Coordinates of N, CA and C in Angstrom, one line a residue:
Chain A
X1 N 2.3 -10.9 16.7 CA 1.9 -9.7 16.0 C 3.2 -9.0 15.4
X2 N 3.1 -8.5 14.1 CA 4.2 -8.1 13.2 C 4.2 -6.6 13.9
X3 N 5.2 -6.2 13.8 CA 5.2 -4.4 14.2 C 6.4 -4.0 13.2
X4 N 6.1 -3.0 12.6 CA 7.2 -2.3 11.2 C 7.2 -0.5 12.0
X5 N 8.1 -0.1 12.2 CA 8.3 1.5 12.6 C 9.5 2.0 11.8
X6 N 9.1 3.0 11.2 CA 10.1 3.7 10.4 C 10.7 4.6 11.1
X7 N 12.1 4.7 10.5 CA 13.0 6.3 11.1 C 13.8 6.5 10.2
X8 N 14.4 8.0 10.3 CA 14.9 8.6 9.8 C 14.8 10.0 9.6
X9 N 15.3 10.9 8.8 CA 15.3 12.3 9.0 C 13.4 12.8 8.5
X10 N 13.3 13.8 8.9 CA 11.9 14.0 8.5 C 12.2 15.4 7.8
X11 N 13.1 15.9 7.6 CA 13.7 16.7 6.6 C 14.8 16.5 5.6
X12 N 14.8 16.7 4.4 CA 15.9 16.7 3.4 C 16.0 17.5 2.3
X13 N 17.2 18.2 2.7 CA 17.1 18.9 1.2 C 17.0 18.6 -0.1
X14 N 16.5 19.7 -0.9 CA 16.7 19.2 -2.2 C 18.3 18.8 -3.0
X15 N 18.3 18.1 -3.9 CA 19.5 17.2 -4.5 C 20.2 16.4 -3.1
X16 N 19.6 16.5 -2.3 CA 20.4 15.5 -1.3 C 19.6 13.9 -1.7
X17 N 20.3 13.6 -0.8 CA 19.7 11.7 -0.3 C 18.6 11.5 0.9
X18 N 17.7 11.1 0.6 CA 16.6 10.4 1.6 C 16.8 9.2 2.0
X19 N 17.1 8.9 3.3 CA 17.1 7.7 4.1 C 16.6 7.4 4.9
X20 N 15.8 5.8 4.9 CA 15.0 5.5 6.1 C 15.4 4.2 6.1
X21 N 14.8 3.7 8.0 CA 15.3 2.6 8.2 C 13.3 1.9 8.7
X22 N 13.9 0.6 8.6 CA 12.6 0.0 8.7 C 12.7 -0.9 10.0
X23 N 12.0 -1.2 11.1 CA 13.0 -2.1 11.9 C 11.4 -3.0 12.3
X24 N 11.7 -4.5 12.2 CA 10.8 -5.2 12.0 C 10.6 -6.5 13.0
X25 N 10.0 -5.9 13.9 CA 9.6 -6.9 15.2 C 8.6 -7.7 15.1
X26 N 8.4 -8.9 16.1 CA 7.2 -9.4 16.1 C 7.4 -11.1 15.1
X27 N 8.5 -10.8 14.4 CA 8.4 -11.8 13.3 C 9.6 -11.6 12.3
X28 N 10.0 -13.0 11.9 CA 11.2 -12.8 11.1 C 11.4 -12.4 9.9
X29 N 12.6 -11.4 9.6 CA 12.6 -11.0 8.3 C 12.7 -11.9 7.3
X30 N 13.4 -13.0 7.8 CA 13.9 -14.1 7.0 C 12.6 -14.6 6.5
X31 N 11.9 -15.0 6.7 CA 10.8 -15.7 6.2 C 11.0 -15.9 4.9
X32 N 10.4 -16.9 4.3 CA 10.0 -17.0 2.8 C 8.6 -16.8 2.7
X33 N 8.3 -15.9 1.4 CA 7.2 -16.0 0.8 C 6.9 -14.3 1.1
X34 N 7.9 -14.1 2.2 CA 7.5 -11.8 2.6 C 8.6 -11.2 2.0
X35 N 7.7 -10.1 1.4 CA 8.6 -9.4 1.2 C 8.5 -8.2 1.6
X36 N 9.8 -7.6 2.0 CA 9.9 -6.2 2.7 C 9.6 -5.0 1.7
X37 N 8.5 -4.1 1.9 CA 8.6 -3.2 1.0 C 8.6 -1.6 1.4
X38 N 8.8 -0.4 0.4 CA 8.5 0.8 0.8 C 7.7 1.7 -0.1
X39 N 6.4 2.2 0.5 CA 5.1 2.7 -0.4 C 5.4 4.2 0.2
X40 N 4.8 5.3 -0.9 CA 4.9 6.3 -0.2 C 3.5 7.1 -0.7
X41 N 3.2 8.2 0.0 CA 1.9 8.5 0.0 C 2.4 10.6 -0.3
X42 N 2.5 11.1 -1.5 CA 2.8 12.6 -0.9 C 1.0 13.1 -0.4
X43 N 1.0 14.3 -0.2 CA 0.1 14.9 0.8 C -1.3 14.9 -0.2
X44 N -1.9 14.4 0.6 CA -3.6 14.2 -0.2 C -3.6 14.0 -1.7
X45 N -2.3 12.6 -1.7 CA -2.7 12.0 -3.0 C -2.5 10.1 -2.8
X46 N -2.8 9.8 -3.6 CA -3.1 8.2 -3.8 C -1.6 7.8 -3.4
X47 N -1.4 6.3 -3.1 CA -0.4 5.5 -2.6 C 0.6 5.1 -3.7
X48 N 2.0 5.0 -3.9 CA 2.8 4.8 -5.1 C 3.5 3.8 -4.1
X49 N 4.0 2.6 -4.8 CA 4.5 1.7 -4.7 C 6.1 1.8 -5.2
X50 N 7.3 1.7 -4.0 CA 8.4 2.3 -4.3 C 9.4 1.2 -4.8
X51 N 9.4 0.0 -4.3 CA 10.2 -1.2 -4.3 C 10.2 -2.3 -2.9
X52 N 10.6 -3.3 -3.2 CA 10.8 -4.3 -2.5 C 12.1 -5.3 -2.2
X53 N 12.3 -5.5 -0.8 CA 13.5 -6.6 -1.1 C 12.5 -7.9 -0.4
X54 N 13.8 -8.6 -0.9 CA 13.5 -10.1 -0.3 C 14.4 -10.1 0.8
X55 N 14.3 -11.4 1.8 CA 15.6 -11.5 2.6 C 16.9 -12.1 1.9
X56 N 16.8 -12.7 1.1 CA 17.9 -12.7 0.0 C 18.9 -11.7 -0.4
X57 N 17.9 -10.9 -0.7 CA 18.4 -9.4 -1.2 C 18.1 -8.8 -2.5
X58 N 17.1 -10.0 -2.7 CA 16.4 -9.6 -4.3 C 15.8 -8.7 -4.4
X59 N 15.9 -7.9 -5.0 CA 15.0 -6.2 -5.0 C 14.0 -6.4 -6.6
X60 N 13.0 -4.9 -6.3 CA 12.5 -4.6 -7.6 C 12.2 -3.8 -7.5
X61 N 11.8 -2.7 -7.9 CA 11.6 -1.2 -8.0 C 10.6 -0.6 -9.2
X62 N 9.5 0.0 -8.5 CA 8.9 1.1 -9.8 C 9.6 1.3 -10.7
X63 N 9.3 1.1 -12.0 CA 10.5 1.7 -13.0 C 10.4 3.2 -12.7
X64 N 9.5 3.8 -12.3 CA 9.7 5.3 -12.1 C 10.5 6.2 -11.1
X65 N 10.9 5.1 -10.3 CA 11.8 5.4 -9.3 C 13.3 4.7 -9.3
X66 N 13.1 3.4 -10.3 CA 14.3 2.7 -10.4 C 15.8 3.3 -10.4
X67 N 16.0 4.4 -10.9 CA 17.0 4.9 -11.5 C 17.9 5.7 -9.5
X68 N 16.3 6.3 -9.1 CA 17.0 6.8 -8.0 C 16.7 6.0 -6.5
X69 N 16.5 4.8 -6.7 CA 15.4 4.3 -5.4 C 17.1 2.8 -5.0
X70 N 17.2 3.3 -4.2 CA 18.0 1.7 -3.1 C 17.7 1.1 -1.9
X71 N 17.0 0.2 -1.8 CA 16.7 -0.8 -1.0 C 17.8 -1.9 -0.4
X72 N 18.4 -2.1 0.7 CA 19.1 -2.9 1.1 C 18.1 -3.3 2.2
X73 N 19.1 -4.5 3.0 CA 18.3 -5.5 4.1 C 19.7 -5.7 5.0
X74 N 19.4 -5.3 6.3 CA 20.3 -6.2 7.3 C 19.3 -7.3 8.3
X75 N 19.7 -8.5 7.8 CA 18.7 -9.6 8.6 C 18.9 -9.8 10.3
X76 N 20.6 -9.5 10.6 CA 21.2 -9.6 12.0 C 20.6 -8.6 12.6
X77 N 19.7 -7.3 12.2 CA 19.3 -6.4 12.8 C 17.7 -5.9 12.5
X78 N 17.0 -7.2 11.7 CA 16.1 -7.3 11.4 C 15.6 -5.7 11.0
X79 N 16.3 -5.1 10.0 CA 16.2 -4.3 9.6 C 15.8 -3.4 7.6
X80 N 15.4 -3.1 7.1 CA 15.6 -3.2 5.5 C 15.2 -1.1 5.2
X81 N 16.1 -0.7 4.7 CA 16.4 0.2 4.0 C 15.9 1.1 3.0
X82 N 15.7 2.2 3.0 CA 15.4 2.9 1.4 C 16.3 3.8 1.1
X83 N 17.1 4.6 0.1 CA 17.8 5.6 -0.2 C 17.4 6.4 -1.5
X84 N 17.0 7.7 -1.4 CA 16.3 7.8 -2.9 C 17.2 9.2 -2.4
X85 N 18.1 8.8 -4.1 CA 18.7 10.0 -4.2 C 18.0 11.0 -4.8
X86 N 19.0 12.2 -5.0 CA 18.4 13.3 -5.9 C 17.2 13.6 -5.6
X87 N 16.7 14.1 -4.3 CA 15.0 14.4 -4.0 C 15.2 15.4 -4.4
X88 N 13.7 15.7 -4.7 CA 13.0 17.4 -5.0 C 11.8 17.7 -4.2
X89 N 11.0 18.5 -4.5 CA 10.4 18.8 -3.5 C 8.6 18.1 -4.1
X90 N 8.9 17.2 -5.1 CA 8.4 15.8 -5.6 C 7.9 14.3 -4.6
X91 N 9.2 14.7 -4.2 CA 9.1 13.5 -3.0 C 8.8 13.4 -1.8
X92 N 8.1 15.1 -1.7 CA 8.1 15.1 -0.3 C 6.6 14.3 0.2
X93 N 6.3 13.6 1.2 CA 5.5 12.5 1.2 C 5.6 12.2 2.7
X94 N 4.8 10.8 3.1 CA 4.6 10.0 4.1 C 4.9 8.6 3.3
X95 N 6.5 8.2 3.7 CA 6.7 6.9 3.2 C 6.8 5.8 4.7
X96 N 6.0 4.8 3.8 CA 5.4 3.8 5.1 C 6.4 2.6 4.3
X97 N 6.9 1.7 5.4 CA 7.3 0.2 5.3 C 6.3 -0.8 5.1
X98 N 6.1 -1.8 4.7 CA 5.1 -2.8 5.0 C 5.6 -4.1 4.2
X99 N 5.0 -5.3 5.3 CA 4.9 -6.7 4.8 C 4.2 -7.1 3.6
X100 N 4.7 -7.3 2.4 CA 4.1 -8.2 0.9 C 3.6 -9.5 1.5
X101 N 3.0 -9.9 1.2 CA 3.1 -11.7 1.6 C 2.4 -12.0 0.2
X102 N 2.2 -13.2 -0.1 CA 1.2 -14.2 -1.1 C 0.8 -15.3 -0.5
X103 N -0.7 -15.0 0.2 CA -1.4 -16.1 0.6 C -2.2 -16.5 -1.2
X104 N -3.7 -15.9 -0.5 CA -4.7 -16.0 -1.7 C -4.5 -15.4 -2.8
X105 N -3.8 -13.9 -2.8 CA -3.6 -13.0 -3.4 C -2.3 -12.5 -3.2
X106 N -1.8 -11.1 -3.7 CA -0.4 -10.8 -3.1 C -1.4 -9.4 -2.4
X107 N -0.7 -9.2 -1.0 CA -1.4 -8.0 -0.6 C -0.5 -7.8 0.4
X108 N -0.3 -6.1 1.0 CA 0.2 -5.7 2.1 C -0.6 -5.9 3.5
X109 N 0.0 -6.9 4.4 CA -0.9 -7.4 6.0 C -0.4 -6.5 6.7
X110 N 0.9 -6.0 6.7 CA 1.5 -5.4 8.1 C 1.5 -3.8 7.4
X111 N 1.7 -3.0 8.4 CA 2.2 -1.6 7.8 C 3.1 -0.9 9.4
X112 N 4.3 0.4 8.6 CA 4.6 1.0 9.7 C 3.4 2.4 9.8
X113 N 3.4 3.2 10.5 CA 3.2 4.2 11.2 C 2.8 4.9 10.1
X114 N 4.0 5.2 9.4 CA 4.3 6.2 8.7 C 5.3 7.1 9.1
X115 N 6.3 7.8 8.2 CA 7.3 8.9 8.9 C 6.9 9.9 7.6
X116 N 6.9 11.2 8.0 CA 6.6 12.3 6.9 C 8.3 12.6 6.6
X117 N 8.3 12.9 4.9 CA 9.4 13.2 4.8 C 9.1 14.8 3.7
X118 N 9.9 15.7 4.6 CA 9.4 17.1 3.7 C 11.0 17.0 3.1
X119 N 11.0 17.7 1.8 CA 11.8 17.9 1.2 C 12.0 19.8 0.6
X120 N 13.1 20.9 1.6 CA 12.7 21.5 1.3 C 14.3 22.1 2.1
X121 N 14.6 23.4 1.6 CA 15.8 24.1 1.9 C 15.9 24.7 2.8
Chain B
X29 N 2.2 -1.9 -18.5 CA 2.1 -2.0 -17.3 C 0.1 -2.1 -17.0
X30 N 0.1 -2.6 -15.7 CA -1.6 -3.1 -15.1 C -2.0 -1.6 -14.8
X31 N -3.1 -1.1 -14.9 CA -3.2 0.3 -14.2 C -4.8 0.0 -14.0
X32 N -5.3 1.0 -12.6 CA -6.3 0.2 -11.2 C -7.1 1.9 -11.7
X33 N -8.0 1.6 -12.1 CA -8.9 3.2 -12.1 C -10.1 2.9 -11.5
X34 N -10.8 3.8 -10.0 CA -11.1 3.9 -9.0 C -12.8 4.6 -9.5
X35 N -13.6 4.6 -9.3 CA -14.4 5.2 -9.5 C -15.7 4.9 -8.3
X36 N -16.6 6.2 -7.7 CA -15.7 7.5 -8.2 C -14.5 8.0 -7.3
X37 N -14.6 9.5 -8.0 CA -13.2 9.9 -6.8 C -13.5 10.1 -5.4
X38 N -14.5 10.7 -5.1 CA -15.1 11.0 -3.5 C -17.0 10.7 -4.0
X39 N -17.0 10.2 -2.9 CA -18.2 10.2 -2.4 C -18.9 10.4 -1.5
X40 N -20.6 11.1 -1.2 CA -20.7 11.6 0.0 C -21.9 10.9 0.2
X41 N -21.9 9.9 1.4 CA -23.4 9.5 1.9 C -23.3 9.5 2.9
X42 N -24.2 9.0 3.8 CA -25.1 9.3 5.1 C -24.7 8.0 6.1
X43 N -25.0 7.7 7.4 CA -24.8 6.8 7.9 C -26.3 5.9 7.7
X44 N -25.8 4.5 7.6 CA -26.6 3.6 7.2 C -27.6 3.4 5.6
X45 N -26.2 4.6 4.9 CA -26.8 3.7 3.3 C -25.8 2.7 3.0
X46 N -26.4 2.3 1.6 CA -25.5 0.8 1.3 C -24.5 1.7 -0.2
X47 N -23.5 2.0 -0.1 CA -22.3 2.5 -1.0 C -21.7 1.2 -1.6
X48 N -21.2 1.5 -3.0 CA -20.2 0.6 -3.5 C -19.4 1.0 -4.8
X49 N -18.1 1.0 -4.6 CA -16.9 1.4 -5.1 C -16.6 0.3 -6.3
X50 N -15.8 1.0 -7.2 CA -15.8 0.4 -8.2 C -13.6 0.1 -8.5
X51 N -13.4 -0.3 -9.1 CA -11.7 -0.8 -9.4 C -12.2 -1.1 -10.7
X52 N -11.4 -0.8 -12.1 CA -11.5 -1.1 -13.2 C -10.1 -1.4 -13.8
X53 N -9.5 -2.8 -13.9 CA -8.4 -3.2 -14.5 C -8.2 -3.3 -15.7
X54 N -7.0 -2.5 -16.0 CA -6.6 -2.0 -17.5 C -6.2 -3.6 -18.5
X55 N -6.3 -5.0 -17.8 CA -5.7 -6.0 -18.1 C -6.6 -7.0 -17.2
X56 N -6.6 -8.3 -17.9 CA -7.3 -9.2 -16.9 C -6.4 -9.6 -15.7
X57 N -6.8 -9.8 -14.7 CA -6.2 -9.8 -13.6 C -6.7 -10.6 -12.9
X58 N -7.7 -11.7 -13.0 CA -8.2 -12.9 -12.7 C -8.7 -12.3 -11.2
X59 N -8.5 -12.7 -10.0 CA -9.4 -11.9 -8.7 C -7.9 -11.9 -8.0
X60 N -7.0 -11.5 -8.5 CA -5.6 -10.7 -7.4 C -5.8 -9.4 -7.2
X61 N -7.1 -9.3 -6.9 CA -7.1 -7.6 -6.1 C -7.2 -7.7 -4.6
X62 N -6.5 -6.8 -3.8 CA -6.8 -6.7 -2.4 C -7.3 -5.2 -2.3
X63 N -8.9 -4.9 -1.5 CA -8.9 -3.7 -1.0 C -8.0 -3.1 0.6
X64 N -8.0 -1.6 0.6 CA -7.7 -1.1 1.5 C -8.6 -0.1 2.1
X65 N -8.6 0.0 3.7 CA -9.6 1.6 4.3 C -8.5 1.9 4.6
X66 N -8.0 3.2 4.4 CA -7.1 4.4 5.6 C -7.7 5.4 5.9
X67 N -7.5 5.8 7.1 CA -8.5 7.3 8.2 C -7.3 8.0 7.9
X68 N -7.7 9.4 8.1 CA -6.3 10.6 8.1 C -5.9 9.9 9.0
X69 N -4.2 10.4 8.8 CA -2.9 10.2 9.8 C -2.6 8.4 9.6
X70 N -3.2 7.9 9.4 CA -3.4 6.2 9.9 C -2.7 5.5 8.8
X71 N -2.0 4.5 8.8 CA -1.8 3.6 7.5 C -2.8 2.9 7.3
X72 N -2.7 2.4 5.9 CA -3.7 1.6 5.8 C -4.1 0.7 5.8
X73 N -5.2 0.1 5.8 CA -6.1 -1.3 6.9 C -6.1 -2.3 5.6
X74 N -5.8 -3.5 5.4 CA -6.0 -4.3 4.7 C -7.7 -4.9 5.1
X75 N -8.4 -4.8 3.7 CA -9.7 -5.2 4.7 C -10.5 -6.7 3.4
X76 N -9.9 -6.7 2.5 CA -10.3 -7.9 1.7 C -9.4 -8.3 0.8
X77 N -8.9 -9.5 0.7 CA -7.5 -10.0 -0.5 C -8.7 -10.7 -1.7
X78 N -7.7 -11.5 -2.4 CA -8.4 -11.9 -3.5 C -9.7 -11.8 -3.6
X79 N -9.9 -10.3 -4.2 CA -11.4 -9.4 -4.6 C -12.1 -10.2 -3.1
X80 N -12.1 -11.0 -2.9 CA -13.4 -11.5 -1.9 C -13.8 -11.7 -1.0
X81 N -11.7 -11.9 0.1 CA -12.1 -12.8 0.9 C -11.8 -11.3 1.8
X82 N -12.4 -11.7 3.0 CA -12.6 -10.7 4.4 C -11.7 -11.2 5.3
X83 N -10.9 -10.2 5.2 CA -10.1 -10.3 6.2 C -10.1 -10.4 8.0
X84 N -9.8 -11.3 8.2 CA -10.3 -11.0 10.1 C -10.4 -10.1 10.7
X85 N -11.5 -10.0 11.9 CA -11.7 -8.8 12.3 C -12.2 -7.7 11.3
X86 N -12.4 -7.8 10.0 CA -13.2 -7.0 9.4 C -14.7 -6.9 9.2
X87 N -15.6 -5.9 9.7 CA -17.1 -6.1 9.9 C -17.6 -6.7 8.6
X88 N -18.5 -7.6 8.7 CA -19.5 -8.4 8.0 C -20.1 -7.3 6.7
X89 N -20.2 -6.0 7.1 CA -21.4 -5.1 6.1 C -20.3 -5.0 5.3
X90 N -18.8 -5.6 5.3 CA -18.3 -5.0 3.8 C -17.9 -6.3 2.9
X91 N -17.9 -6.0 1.9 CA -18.1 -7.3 0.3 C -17.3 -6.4 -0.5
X92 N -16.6 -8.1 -1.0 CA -15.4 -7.3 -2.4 C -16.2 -8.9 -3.6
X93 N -16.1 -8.3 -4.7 CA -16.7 -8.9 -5.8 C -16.1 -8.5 -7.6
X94 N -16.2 -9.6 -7.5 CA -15.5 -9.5 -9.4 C -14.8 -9.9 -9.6
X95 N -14.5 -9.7 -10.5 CA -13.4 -10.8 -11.4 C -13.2 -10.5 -12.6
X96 N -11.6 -10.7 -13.5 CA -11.2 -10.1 -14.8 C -10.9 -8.5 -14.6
X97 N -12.0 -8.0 -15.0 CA -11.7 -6.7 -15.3 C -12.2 -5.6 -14.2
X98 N -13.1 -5.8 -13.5 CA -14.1 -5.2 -12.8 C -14.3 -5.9 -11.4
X99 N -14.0 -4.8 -10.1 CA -14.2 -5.2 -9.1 C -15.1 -4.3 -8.0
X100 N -15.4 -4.7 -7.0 CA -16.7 -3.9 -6.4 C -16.2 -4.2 -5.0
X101 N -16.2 -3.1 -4.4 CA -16.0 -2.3 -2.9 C -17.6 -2.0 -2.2
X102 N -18.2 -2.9 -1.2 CA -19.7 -3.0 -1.2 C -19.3 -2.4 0.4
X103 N -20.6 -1.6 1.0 CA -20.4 -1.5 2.6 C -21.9 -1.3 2.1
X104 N -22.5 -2.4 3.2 CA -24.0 -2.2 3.1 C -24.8 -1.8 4.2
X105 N -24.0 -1.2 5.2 CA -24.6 -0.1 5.7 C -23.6 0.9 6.7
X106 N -23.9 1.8 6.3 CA -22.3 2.8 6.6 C -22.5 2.7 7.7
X107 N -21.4 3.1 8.7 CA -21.3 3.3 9.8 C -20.1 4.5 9.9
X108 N -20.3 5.7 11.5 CA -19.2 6.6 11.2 C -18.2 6.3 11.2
X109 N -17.6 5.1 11.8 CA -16.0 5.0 11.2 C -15.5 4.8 10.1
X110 N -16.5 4.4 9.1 CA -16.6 3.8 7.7 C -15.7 5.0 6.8
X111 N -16.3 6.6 7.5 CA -15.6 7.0 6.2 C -14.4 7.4 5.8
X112 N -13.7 7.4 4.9 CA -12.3 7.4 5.4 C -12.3 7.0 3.7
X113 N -10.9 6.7 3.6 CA -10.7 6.7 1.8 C -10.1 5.3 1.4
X114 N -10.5 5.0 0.5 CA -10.5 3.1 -0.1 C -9.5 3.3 -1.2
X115 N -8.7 2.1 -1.2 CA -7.6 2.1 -2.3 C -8.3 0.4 -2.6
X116 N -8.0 0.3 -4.3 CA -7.6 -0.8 -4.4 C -6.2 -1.6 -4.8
X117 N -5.6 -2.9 -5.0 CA -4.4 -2.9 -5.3 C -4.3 -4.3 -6.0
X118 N -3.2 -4.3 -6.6 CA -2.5 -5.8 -7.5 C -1.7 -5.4 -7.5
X119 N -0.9 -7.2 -7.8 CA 0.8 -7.0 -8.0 C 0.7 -7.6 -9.5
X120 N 1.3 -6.9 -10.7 CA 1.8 -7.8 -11.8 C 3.0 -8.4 -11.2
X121 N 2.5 -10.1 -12.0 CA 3.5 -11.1 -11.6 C 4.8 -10.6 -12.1
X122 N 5.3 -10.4 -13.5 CA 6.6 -10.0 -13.7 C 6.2 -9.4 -14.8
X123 N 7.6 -7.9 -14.7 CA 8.1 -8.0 -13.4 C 7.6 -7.5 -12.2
X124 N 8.1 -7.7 -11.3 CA 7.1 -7.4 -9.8 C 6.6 -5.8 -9.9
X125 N 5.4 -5.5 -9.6 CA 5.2 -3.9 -9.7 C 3.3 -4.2 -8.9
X126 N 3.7 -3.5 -7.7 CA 2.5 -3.3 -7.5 C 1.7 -1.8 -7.8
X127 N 0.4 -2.4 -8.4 CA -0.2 -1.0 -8.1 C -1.4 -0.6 -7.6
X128 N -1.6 0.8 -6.9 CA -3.1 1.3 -6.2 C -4.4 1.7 -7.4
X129 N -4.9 1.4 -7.0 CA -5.7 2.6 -8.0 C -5.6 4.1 -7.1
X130 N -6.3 5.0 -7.8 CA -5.9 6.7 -7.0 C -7.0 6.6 -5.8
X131 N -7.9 5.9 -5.4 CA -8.1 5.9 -4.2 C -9.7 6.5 -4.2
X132 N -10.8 6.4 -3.3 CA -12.4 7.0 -3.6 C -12.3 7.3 -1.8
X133 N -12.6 8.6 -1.7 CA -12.9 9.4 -0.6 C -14.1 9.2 0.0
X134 N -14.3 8.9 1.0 CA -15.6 8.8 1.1 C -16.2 9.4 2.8
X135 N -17.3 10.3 2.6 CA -17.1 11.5 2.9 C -19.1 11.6 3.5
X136 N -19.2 12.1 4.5 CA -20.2 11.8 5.1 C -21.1 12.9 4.3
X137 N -22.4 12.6 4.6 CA -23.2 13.8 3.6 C -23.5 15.0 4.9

């Protein structure tokens, strides 16, 4: 069974950097065919789709976030990353990690928890 | 870009009617939709991939259906854990971008 748990600060100011870590048990990052992604949810609104890596390190990003959204991957620590600079109080949200796969379809199998991230002075 | 419109936004029925949700794709998108259930606080539950298929461990009373443009979210007889809020989703192949539709609440009467 896959397990995904997010961490990182659950406060950030505005114009600062938001960082989270993803750490991914149960199953290897390495895989082919998953991709590691980060979705975020702000407070009683629909799900936005942030970016993805591969274990490679091939990324892709919302264009709406592209400019401020970084995704890295450490495989030795079975681990993958988000950094979104320049937050406002825009981004403040529940961003969740989760497994991409493409069996039948392309769909999210695994998810983390969630970690709330308030953005605020 | 693909864009997923949900209809409707909330809905309120009873336990044990038969409800069904709609996904309307801005582009043909052949049957690469997967739905989702999420409860407050919870992430969300993968509960059918390509429009159709049922995911394991997912109750029998729920059906995903369509194809191209138009997809259907079926629970044919509610039950209380049922209500909770449905997303649908696709990935455009390139470049990679997934997206939700805004999601149908669904909300006891």
């Amino acid at each position: 069974q896959v397990h995904l748990q997010e961490s990182g600060p659950g406060l950030v100011k505005p114009s600062q950097t938001l960082a989270l870590t993803c750490t991914v048990s149960g199953g290897s990052i390495s895989s082919v065919d998953q991709y590691w992604n980060w979705i975020r949810q702000p407070p009683g609104k629909a799900l936005e789709w942030i970016g993805y890596i591969y274990y490679s390190g091939s990324t892709y990003y919302n264009p709406s976030l592209q400019s401020r959204a970084t995704i890295s991957v450490d495989t030795s620590k079975s681990q993958f990353s988000l950094k979104l600079t320049s937050v406002t109080a825009a981004d403040t949200a529940v961003y969740y990690c989760a497994r991409g796969v493409e069996m039948d379809t392309e769909y999210f199998d695994y998810w983390g928890q969630g970690t709330l991230v308030t953005v605020s002075s | 870009d693909i864009q997923l419109t949900q209809s409707p936004s909330f809905l309120s029925a009873s336990v044990g009617d038969r409800v069904t949700i709609t996904c309307r794709a801005s582009q043909d998108i052949n049957s690469h939709l997967a739905w989702y259930q999420q409860k407050p606080g919870k992430a969300p539950k993968l509960l059918i991939s390509a429009a159709s298929t049922l995911q394991s461990g997912v109750p029998s009373r729920f059906s995903g259906g369509g194809s191209g443009t138009e997809f259907t979210l079926t629970i044919s007889s509610l039950q209380p854990e049922d209500f909770a809020a449905y997303y649908c989703q696709h990935l455009n192949s390139y470049p990679p971008m997934y997206t939700f539709g805004q999601g149908t609440k669904l909300e006891i009467k």
